[in-house]
CSV table of C-alpha atoms in Angstrom, one decimal:
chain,number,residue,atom,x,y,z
A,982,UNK,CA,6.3,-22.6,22.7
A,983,UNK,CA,9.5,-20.7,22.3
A,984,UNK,CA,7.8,-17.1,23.7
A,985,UNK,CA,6.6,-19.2,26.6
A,986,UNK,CA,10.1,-20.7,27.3
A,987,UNK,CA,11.4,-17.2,26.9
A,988,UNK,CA,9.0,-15.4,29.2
A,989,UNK,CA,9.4,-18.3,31.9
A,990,UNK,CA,13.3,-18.0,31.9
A,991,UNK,CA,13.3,-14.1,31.9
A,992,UNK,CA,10.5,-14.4,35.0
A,993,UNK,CA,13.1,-16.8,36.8
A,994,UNK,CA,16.3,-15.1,35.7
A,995,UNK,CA,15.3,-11.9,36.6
A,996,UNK,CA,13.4,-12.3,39.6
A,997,UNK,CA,16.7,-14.9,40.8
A,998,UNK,CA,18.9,-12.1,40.1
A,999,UNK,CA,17.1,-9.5,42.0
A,1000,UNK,CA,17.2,-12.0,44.8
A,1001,UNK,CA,20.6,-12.9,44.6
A,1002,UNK,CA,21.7,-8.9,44.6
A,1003,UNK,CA,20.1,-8.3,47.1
A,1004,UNK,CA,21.1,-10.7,49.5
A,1005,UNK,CA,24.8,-9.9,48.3
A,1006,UNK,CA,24.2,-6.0,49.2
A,1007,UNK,CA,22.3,-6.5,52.2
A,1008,UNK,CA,25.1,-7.6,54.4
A,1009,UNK,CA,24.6,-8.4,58.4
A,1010,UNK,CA,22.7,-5.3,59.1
A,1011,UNK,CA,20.2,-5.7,56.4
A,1012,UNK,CA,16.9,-8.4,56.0
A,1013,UNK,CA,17.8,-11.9,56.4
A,1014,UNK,CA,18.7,-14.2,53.2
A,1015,UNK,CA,15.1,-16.1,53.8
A,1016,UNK,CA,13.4,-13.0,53.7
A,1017,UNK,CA,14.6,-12.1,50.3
A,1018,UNK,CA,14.1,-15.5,48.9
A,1019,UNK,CA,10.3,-15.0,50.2
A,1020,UNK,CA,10.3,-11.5,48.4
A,1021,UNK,CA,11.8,-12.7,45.2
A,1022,UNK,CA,9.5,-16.4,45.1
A,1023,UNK,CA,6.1,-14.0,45.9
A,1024,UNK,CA,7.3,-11.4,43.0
A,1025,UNK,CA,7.9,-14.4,40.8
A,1026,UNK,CA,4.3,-15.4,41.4
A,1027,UNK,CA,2.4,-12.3,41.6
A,1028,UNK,CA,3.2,-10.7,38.4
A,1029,UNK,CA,3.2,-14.2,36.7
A,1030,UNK,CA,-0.8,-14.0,38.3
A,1031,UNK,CA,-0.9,-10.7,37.6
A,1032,UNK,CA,-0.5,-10.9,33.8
A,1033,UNK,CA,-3.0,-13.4,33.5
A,1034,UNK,CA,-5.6,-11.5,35.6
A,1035,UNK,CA,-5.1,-8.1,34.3
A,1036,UNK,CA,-4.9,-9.2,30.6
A,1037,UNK,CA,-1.5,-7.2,29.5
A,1038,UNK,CA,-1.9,-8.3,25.8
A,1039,UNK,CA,-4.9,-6.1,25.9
A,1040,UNK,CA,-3.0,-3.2,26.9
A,1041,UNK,CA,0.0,-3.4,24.4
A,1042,UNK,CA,-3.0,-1.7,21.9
A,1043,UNK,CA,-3.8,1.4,24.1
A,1044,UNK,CA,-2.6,4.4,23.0
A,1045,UNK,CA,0.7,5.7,24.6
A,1046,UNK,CA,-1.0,7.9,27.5
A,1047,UNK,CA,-3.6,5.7,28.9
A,1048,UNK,CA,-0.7,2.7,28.8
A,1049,UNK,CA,1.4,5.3,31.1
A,1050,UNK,CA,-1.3,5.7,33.2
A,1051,UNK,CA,-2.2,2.3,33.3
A,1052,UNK,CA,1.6,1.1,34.4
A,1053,UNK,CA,1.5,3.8,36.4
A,1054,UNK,CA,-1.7,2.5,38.9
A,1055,UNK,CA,-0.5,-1.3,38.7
A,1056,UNK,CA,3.2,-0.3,39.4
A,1057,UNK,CA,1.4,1.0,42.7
A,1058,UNK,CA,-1.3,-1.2,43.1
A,1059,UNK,CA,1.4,-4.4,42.8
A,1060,UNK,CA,3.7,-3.1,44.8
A,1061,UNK,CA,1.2,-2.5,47.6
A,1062,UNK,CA,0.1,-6.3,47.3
A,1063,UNK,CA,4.1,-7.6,47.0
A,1064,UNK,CA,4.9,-5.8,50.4
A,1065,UNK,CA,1.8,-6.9,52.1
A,1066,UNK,CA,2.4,-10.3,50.8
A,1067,UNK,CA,5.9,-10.5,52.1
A,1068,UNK,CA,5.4,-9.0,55.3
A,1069,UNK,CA,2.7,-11.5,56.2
A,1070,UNK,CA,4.6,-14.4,54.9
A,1071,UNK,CA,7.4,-13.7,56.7
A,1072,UNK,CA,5.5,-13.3,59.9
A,1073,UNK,CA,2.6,-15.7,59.9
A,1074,UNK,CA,4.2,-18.6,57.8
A,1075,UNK,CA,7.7,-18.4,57.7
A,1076,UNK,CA,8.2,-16.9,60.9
A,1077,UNK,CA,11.5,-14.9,59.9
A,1078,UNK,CA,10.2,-11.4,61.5
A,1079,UNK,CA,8.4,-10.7,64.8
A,1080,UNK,CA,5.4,-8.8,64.3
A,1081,UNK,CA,6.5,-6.5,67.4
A,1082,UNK,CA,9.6,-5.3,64.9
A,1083,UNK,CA,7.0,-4.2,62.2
A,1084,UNK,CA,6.8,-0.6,61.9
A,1085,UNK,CA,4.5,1.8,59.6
A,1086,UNK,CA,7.5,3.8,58.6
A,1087,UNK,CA,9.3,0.7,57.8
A,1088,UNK,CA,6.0,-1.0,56.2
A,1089,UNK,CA,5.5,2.5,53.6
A,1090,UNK,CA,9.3,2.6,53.0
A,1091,UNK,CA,9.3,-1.0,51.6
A,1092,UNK,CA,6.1,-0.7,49.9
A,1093,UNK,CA,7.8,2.4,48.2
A,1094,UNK,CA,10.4,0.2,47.1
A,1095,UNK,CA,8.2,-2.5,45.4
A,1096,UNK,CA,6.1,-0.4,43.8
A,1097,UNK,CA,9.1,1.0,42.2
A,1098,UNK,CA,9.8,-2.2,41.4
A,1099,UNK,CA,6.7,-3.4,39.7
A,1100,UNK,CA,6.7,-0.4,37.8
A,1101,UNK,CA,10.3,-0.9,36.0
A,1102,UNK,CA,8.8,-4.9,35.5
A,1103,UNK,CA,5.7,-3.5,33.8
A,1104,UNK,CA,8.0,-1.2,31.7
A,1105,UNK,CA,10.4,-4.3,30.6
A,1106,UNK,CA,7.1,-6.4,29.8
A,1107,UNK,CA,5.6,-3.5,27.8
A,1108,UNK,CA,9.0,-2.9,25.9
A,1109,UNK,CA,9.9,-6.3,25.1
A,1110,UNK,CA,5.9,-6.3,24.2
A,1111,UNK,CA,6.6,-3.7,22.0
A,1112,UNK,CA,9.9,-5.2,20.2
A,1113,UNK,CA,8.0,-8.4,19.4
A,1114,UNK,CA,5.4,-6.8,17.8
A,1115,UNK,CA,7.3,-4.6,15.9
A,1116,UNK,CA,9.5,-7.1,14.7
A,1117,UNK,CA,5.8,-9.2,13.6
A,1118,UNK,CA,4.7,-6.5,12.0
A,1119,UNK,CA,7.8,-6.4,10.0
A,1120,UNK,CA,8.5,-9.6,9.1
A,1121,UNK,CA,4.5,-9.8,8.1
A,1122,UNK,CA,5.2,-6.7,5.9
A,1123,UNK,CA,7.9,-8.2,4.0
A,1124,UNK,CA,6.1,-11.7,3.7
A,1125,UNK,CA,3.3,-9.6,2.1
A,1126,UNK,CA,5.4,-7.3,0.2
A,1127,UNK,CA,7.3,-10.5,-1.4
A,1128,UNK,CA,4.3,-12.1,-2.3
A,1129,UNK,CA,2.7,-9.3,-4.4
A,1130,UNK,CA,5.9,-9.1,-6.2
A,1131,UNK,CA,6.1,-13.1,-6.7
A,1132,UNK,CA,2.9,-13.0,-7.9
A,1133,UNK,CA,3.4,-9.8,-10.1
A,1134,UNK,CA,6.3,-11.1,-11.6
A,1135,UNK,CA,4.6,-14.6,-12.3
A,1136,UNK,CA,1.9,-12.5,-13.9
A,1137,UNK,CA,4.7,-11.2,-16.3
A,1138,UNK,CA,5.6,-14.2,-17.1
A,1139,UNK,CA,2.2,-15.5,-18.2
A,1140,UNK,CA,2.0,-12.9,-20.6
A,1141,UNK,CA,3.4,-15.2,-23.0
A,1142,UNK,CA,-0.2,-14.9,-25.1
A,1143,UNK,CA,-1.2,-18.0,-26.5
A,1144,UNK,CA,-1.9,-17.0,-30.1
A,1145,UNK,CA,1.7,-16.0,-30.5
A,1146,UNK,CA,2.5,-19.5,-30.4
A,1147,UNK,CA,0.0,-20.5,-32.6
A,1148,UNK,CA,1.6,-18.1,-35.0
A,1149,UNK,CA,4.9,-19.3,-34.2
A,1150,UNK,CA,4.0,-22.8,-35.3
A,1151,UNK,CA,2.3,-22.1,-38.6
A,1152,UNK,CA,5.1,-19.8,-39.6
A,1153,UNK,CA,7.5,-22.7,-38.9
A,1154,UNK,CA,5.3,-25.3,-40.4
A,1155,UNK,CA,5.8,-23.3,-44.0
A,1156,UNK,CA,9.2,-22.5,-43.1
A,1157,UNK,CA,10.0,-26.3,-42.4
A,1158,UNK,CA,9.8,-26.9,-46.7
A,1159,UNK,CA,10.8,-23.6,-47.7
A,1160,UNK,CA,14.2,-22.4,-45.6
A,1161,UNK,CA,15.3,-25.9,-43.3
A,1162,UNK,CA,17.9,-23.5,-41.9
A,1163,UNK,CA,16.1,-20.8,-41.3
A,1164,UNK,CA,13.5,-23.2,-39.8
A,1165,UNK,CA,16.2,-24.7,-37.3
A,1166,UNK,CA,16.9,-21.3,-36.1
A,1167,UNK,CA,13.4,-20.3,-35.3
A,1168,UNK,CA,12.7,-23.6,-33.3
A,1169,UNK,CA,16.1,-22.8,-31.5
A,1170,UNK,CA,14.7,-19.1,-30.3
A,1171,UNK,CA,11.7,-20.6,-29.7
A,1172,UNK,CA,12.8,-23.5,-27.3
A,1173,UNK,CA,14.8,-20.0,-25.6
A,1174,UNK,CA,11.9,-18.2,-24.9
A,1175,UNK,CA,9.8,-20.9,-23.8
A,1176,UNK,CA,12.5,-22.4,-21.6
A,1177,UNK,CA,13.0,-18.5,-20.2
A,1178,UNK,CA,9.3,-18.0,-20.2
A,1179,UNK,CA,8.1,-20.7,-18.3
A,1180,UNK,CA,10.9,-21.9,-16.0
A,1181,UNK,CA,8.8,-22.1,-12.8
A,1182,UNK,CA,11.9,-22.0,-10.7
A,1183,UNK,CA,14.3,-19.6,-12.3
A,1184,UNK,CA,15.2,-16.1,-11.0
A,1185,UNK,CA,12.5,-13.5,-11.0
A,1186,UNK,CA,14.7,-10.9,-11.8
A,1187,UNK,CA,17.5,-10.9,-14.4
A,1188,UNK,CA,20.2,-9.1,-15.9
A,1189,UNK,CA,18.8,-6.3,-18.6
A,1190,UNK,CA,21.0,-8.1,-20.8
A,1191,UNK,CA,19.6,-10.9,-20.4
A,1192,UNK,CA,16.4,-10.0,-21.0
A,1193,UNK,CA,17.8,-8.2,-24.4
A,1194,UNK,CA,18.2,-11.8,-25.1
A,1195,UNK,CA,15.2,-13.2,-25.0
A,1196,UNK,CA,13.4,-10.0,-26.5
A,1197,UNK,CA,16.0,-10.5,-29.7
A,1198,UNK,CA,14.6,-14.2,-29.8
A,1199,UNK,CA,11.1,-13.2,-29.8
A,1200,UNK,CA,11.5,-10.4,-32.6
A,1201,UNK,CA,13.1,-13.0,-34.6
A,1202,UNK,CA,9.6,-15.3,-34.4
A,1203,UNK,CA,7.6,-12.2,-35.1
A,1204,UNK,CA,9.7,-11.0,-38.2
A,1205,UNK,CA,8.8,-14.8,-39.7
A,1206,UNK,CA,4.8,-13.6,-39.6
A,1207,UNK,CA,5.4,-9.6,-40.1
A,1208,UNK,CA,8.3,-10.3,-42.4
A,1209,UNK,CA,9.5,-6.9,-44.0
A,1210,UNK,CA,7.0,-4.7,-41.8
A,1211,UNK,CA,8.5,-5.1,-38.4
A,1212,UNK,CA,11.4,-2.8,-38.3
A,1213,UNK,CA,13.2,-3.0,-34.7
A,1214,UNK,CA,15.8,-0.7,-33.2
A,1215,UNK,CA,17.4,-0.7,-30.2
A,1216,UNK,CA,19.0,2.0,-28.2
A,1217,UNK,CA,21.2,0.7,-25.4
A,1218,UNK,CA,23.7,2.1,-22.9
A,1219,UNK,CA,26.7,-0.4,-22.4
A,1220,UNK,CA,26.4,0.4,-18.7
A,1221,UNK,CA,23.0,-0.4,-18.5
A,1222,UNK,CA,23.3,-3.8,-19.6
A,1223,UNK,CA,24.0,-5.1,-15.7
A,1224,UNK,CA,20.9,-3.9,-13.9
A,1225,UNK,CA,18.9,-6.0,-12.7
A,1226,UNK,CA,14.9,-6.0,-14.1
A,1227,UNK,CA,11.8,-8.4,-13.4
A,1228,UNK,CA,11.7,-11.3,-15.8
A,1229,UNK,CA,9.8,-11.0,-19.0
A,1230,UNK,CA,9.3,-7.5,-18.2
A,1231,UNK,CA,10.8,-6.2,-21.6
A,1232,UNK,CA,9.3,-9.0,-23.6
A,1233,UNK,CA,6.3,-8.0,-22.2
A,1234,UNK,CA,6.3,-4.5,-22.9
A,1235,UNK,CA,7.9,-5.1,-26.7
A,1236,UNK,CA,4.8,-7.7,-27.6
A,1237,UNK,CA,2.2,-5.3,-26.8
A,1238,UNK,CA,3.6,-2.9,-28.3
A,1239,UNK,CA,3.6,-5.3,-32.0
A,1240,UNK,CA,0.1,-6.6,-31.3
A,1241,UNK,CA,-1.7,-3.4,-30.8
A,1242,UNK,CA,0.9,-0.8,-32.9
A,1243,UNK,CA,2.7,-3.3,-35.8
A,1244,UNK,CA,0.4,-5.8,-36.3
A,1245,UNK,CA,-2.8,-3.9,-37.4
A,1246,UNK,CA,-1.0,-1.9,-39.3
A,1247,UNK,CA,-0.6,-2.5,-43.1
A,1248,UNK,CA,2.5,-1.3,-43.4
A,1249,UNK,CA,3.9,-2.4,-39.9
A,1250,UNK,CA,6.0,0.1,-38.4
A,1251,UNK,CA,9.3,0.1,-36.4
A,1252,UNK,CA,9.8,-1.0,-32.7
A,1253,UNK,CA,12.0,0.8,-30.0
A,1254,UNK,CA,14.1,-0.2,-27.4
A,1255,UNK,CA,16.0,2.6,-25.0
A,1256,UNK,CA,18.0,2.0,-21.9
A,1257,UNK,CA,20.2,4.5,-19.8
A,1258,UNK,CA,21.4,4.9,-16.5
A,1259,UNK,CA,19.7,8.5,-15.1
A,1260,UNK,CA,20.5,9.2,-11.3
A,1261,UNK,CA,21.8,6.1,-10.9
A,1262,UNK,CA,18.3,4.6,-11.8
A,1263,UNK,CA,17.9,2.7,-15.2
A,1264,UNK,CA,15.2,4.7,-17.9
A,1265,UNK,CA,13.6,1.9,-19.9
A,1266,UNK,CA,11.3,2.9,-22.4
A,1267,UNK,CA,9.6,0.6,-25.7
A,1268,UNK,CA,7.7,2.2,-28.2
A,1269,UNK,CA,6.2,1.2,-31.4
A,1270,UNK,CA,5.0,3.4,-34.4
A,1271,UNK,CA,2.3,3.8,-35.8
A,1272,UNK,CA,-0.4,3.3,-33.0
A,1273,UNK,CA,-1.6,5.7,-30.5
A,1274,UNK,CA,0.9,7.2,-28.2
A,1275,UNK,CA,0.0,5.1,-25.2
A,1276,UNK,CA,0.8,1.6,-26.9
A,1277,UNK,CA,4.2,2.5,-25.9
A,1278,UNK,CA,5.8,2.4,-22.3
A,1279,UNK,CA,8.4,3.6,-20.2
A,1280,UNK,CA,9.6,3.4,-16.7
A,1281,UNK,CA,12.7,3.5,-14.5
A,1282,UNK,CA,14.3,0.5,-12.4
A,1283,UNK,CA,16.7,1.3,-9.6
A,1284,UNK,CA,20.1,0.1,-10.8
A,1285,UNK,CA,21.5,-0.1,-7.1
A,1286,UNK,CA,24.8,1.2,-8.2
């Protein structure tokens, strides 16, 4: 509705003011006002007809060359039709010319002048054509582009694997008799990270500090099960505390890292943390040890700075 509304009042307004300049330019020598009206009313109608019948949308997919050439012919072909419209209009219905004052110098001259016409009408069409679809495609490639990140980052945040929970809850059950404090504190980090975790409508991306946060939380469940074999170190850069990174990104990263490097171990192992600002983009790496050397990941984030 609001392209038809817009196509309709550039058709009116720009046929009206072609009319109206050229009554205002003709003066007393040039074609009466009645003729110009006539001109501007059969323009109005015939490239309104002439968009229907010749199926411009098709065209706004040809390649560049055969579009020329295509604008080209109907500039021509359109402006032929216009003058022969006019002139008989004027004569035959309207009465406004004599046919004796008809000339073919005159008739070629005008029919020049029309064609030139329809040709800058087909170019504005074609452009504005052109605008709109660029601006579609555009706004179609960021709708797509934000939904494959929405639905990334909801991915991340259903990493949140069920059996750590589980383990969660039976650590706490035995921590309930044996440390009360310590107990009190676990259900406080866990109420964190689930309220962080699954907040349907909080930010998908937070502050690396932030996220530091919530990974401290989660290390502090794990040590209950792992106890003195989860070792954790972290290696942060005060300015990269700021940047902004997907939500549970880090957590993510950090539990894979104890359930296929710490946990089968005997022994454990240690877990590591690094973030600094390189080139004005933010280095994030987690590792774990032991494990093989792709349990670990790293990556960089632009910091925008």
């Amino acid at each position: 509705m609001t392209r038809s509304r817009g196509y309709a009042a550039c058709q009116v307004g720009g046929w009206g003011l072609h009319t109206l300049l050229n009554i205002a330019l003709s003066g007393a020598h040039g074609p009466p006002a009645m003729g110009w009206l006539i001109a501007g009313a059969t323009g109005l109608g015939l490239t309104h007809v002439a968009r229907r019948v010749l199926r411009f949308h098709a065209w706004t997919r040809l390649p560049l060359p055969r579009l020329v050439a295509r604008v080209l012919a109907a500039g021509l072909g359109l402006g032929l039709l216009q003058n022969t419209l006019v002139f008989l209009e004027a004569v035959f219905v309207f009465h406004v010319y004599a046919l004796e004052e008809a000339s073919w110098a005159g008739y070629f001259n005008s029919a020049t002048m029309w064609s030139l016409v329809m040709g800058v009408w087909l170019t504005l069409y074609f452009a504005v054509q052109a605008v709109t679809h660029a601006r579609r495609v555009e706004v179609e490639h960021w709708k797509l582009e934000a939904a494959a990140r929405s639905a990334e980052l909801r991915f991340l945040q259903a990493q949140l694997q069920p059996h750590f929970l589980f383990n969660c809850l039976n650590g706490l059950r035995g921590l309930i008799v044996e440390d009360p404090v310590r107990a009190q504190e676990a259900v406080t980090r866990l109420s964190g990270l689930l309220r962080y975790a699954l907040g349907a409508r909080g930010p998908e991306t937070v502050t690396l500090q932030r996220e530091l946060q919530v990974v401290d939380d989660y290390l502090g469940l794990e040590a209950i099960r792992l106890e003195e074999r989860l070792r954790v170190r972290m290696d942060v850069a005060p300015d990269a505390l700021g940047v902004p990174v997907p939500a549970m990104l880090v957590q993510t990263l950090v539990e894979n890292a104890i359930k296929h490097g710490i946990a089968p171990a005997p022994r454990g192992g240690e877990v590591s943390v690094k973030a600094r600002i390189e080139d004005r983009a933010l280095c994030l790496e987690v590792a774990n040890t032991p494990g093989s050397p792709d349990v670990g990941a790293a990556g960089t984030v632009d910091s925008g700075g």
